[in-house]
Short mmCIF file of C-alpha atoms and ligand atoms in Angstrom, two decimals:
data_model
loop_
_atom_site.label_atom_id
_atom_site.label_comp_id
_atom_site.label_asym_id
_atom_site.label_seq_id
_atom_site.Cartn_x
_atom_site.Cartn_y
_atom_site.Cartn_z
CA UNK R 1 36.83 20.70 16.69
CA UNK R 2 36.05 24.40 17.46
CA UNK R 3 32.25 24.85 17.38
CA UNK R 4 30.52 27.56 18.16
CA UNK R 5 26.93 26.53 18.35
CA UNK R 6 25.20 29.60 19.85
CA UNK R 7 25.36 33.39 18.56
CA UNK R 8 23.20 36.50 17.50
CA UNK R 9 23.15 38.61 14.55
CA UNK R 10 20.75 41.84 13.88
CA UNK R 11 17.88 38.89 13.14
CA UNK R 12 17.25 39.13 17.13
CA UNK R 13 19.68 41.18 19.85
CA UNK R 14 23.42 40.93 17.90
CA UNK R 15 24.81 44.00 16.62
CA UNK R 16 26.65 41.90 13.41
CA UNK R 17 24.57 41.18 10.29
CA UNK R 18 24.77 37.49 10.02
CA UNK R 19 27.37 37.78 7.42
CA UNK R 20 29.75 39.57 9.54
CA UNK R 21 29.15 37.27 12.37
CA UNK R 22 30.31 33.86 10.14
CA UNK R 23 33.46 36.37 8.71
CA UNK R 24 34.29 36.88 12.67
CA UNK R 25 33.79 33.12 13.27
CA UNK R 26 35.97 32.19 10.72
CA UNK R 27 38.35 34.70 11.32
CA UNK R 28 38.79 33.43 15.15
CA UNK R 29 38.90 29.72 13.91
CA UNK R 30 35.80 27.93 14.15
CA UNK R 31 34.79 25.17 12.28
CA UNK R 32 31.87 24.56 12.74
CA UNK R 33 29.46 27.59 13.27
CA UNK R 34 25.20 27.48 13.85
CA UNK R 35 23.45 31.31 14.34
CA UNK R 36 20.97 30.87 16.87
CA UNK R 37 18.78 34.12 17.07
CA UNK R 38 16.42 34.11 19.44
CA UNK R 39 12.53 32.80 18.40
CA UNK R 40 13.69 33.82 14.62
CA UNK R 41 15.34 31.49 11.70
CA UNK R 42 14.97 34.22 9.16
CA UNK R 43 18.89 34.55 9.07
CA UNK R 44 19.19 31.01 8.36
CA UNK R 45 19.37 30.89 4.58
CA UNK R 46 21.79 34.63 4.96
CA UNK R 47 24.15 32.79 7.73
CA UNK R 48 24.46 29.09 6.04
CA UNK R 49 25.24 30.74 2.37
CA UNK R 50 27.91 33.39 3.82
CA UNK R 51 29.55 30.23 5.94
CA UNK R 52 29.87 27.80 3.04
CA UNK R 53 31.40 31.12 1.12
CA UNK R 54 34.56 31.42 3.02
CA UNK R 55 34.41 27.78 3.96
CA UNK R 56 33.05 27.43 7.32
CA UNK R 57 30.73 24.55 7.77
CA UNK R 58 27.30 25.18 9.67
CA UNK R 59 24.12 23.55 11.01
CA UNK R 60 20.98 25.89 11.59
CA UNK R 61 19.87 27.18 14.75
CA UNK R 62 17.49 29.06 16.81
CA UNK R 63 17.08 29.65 20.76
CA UNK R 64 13.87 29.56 21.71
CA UNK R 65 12.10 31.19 24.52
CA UNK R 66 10.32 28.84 26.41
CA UNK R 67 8.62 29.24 30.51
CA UNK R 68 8.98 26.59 33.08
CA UNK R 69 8.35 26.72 36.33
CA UNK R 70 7.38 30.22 35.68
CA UNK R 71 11.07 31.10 34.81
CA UNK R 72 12.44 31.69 31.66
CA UNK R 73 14.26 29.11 29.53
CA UNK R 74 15.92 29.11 26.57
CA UNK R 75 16.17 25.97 23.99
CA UNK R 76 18.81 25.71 21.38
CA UNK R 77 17.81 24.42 18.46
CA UNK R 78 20.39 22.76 16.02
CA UNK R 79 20.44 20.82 12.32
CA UNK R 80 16.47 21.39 11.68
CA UNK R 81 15.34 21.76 8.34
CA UNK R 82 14.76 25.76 8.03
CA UNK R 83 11.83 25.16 5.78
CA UNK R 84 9.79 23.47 8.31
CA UNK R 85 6.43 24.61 8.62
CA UNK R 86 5.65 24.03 12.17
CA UNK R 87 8.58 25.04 13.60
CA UNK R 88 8.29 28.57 11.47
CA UNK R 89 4.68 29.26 12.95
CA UNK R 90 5.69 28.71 16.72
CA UNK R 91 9.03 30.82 16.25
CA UNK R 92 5.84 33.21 15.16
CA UNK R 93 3.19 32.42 17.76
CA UNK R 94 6.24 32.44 20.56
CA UNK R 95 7.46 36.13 18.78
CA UNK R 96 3.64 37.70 19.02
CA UNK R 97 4.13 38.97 22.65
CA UNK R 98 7.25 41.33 22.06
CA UNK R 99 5.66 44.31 20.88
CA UNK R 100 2.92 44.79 23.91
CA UNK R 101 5.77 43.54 26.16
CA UNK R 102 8.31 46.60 24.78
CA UNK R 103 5.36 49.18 24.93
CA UNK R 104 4.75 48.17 28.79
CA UNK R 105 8.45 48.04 29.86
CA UNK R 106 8.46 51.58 28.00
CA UNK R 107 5.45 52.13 30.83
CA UNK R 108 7.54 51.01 33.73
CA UNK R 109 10.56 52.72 32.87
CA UNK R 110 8.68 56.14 32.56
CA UNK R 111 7.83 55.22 36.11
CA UNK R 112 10.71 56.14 37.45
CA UNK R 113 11.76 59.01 35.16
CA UNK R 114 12.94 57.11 32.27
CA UNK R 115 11.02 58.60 28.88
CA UNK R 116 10.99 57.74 25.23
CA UNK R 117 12.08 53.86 25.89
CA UNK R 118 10.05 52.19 23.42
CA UNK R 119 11.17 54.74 20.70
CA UNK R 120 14.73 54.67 21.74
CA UNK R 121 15.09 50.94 22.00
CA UNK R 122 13.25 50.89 19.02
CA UNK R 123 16.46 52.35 17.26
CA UNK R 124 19.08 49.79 17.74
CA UNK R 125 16.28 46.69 17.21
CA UNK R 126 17.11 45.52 13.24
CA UNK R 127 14.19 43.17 12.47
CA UNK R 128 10.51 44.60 14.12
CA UNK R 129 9.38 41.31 14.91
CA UNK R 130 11.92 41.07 17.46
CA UNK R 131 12.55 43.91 19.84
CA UNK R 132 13.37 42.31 23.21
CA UNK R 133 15.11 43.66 26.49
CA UNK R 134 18.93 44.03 24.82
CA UNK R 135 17.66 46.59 22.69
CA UNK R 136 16.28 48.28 26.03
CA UNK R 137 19.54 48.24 27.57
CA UNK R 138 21.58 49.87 24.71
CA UNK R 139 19.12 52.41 24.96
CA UNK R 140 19.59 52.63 28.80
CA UNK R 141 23.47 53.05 28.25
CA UNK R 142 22.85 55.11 24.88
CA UNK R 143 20.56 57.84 27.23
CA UNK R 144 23.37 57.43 30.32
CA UNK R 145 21.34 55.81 32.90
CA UNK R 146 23.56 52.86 33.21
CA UNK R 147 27.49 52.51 31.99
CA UNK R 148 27.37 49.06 30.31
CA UNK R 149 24.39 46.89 28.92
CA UNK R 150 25.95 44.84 32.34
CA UNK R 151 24.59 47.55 34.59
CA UNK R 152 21.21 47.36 33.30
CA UNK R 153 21.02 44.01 34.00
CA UNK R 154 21.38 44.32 37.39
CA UNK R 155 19.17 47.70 37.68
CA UNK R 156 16.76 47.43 35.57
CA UNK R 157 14.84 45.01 33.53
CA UNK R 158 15.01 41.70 35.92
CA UNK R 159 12.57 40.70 38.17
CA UNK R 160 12.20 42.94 41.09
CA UNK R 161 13.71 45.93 39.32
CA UNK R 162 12.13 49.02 36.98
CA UNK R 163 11.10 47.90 33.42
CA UNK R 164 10.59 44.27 34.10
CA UNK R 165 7.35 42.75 32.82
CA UNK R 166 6.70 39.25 33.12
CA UNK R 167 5.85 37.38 30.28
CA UNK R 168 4.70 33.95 29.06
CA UNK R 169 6.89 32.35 26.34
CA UNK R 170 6.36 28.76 24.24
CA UNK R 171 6.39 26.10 26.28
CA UNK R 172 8.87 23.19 26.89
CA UNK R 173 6.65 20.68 25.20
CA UNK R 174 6.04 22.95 22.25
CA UNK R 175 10.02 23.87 22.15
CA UNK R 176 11.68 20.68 21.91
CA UNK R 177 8.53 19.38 19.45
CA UNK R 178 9.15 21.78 17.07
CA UNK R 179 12.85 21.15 16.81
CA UNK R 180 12.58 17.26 17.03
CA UNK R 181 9.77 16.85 14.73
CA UNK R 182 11.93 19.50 12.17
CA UNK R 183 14.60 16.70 12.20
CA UNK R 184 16.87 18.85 14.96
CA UNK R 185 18.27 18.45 18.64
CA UNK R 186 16.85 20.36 21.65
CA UNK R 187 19.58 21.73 23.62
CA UNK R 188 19.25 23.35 27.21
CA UNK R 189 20.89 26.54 26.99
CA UNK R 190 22.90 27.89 29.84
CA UNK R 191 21.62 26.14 32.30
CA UNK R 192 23.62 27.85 35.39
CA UNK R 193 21.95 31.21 34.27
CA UNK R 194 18.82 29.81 35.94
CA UNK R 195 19.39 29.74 39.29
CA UNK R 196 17.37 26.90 40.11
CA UNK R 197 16.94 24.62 43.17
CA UNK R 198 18.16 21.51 43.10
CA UNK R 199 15.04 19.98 42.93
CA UNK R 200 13.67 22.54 40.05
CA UNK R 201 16.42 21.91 37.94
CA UNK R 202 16.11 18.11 38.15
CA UNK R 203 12.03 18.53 36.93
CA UNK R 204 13.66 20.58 34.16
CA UNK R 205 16.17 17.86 32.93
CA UNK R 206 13.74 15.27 33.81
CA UNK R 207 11.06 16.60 31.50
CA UNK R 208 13.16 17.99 28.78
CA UNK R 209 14.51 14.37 28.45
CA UNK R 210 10.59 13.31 28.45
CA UNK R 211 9.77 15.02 25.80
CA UNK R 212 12.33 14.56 23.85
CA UNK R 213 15.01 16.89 24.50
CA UNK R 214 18.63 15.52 23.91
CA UNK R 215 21.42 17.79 24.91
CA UNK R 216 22.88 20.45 27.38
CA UNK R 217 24.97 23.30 26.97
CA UNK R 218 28.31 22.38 28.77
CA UNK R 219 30.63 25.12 27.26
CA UNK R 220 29.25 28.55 26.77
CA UNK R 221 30.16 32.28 27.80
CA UNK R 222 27.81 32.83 30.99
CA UNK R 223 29.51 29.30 32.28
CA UNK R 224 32.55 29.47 34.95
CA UNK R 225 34.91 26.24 34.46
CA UNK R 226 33.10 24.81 37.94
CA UNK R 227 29.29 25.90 35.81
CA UNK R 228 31.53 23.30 32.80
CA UNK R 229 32.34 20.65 35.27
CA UNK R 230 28.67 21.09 36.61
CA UNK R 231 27.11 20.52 33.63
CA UNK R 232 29.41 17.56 32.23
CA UNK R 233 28.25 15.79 35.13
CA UNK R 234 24.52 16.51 34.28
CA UNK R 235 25.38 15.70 30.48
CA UNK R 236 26.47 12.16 31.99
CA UNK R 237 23.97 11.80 34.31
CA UNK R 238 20.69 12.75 31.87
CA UNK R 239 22.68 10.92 28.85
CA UNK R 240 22.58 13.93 26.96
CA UNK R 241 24.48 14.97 24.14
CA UNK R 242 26.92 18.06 25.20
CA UNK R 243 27.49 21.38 23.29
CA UNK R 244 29.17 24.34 23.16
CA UNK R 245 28.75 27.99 21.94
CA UNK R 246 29.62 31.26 22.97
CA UNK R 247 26.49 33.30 23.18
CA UNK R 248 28.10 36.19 21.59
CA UNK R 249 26.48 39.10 21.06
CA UNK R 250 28.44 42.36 19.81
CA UNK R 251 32.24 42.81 19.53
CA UNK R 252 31.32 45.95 22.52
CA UNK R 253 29.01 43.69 24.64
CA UNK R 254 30.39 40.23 24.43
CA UNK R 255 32.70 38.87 27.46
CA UNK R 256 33.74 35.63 25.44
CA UNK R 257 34.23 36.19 21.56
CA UNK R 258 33.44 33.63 18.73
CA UNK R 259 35.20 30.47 19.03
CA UNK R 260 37.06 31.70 21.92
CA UNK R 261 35.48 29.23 24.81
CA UNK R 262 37.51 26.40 26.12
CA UNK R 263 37.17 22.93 24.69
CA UNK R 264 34.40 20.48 25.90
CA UNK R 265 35.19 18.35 28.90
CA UNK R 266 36.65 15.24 28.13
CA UNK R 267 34.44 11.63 28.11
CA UNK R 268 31.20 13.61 26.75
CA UNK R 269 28.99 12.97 23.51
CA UNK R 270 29.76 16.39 21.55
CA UNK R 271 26.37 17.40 19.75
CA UNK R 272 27.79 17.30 16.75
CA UNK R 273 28.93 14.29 16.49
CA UNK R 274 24.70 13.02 16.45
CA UNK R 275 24.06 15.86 13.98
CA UNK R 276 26.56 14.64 11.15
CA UNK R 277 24.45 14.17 8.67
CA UNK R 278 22.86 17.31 9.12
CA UNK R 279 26.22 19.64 8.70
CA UNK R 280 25.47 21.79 5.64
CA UNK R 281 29.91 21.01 4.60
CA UNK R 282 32.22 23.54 3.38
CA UNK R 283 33.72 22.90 0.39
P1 AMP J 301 14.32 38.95 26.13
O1 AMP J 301 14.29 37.73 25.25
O2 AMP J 301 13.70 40.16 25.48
O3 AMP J 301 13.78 38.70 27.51
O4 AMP J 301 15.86 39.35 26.29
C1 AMP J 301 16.76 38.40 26.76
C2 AMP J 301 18.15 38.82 26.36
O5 AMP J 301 18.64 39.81 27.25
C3 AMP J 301 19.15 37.69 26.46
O6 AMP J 301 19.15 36.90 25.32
C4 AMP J 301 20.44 38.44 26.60
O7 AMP J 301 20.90 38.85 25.34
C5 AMP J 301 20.03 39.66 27.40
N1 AMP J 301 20.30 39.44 28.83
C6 AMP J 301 19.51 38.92 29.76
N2 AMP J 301 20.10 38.91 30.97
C7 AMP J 301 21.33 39.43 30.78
C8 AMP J 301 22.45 39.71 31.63
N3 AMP J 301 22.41 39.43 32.93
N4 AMP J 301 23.55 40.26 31.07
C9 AMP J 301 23.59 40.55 29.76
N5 AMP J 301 22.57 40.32 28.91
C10 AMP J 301 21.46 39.77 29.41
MN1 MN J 302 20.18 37.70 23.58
MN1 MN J 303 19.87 32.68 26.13
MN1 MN J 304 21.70 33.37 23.29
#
């Protein structure tokens, strides 16, 4: 089965409406597709109706922002009802912070010589409620400070570096919650992106699984085959259901294109398999 079970369209950082972004996932062979902007389901209705369209089954999705351990964590969300109250109002309350956040990273980066951030991010962000730090770095390549949105990841905009401002996101609790109690599965999304200890990322599988949590990203573009291997183990070891999804962003930005990732490790609980009866099915 080729899912892809993690992507962004113009609802959050993705450069693809989410119409083009189910064309390009059928187009590259998957079968089962979720979008998953980030701390935003208003796509949801858009994405499911152009996938059942041209035939592509699809479950809805979100990634949510979420801080633990004073890092930042995201959550996939998959198979929730979109019309859940609840969820919708912490996708909102989680949201709020962007727009103070963008105006201070505009701050920082006129700091060190960098002006008109805020305005120039401002014109590649395509819904207002969400402008976050990928519309900063097309900006930052757009003006010429940096070559590739790659660059500015690793000069800008990350801890330690000009532009970064920390920030407090939903919680873990409140993340996994709103997706359970919506009738959805939590999913930890690219976990090797954290660069935890050991002993942090055990307290992070640990309470995830507390709470309610019930998968793990195994396959997705940030993850080497050894991050895969990794991962499976952890899948095993937590009893978590395993998924898979590509992260993609933009046909310019994108390492790893829809449907393109490798297949899960063999011997693991696919999250789709728990999620059946929650597949909205292509004709
Ligand atoms: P924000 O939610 O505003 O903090 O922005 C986070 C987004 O920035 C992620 O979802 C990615 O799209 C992008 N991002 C973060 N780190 C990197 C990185 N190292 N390389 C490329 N994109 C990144
Ligand atoms: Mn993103
Ligand atoms: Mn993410
Ligand atoms: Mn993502």
């Amino acid at each position: 089965m080729n899912a892809d079970l993690h992507c962004h369209s113009t609802v959050s950082d993705g450069t693809l409406e989410p119409e083009a972004v189910a064309s390009r996932a059928k187009a590259n062979g998957v079968e089962l597709w979720a979008l998953t902007d980030h701390d935003e389901i208003d796509g949801q209705q858009r994405a499911r109706d152009a996938a059942l369209a041209i035939g592509l089954s699809y479950l809805t999705g979100t990634e949510i922002s979420v801080t633990f351990a004073g890092v930042t964590v995201h959550v996939v969300g998959l198979g929730f009802d979109a019309n859940d109250e609840r969820l919708a109002a912490g996708l909102k309350a989680t949201r709020g912070g962007r727009e103070s956040r963008a105006h201070e990273m505009s701050d920082e980066l006129a700091k060190v010589g960098i002006d008109g951030a805020y305005e120039g991010a401002l014109r590649f962000v395509g819904n207002p409620d969400l402008i976050s730090r990928t519309h900063f770095a097309r900006f930052l390549v757009e003006c010429g400070a940096c070559a590739s949105t790659q660059e500015v990841f690793r000069r800008f905009l990350v801890e330690g570096k000009p532009g970064f401002v920390p920030h407090r996101w939903a919680t873990l609790r409140d993340a996994v919650s709103w997706i359970a109690d919506a009738g959805g599965i939590a999913v930890i999304a690219h976990p090797a992106r954290y660069k935890f200890t050991p002993t942090e990322e055990y307290a992070l599988f640990t309470e995830f699984k507390a709470l309610g949590g019930r998968g793990v990203e195994v396959v997705t573009g940030a993850h080497s085959a050894a991050d895969a291997a990794r991962y499976a183990d952890a899948a095993r070891e937590f009893d978590l259901l395993a998924s898979r999804g590509s992260d993609f962003h933009s046909p310019e930005e994108s390492r790893i294109d829809l449907g393109g990732l490798p297949p899960l490790p063999a011997g693991l609980a696919p999250v789709w398999e728990a999620l059946e009866a929650r597949i909205h099915l292509a004709a």
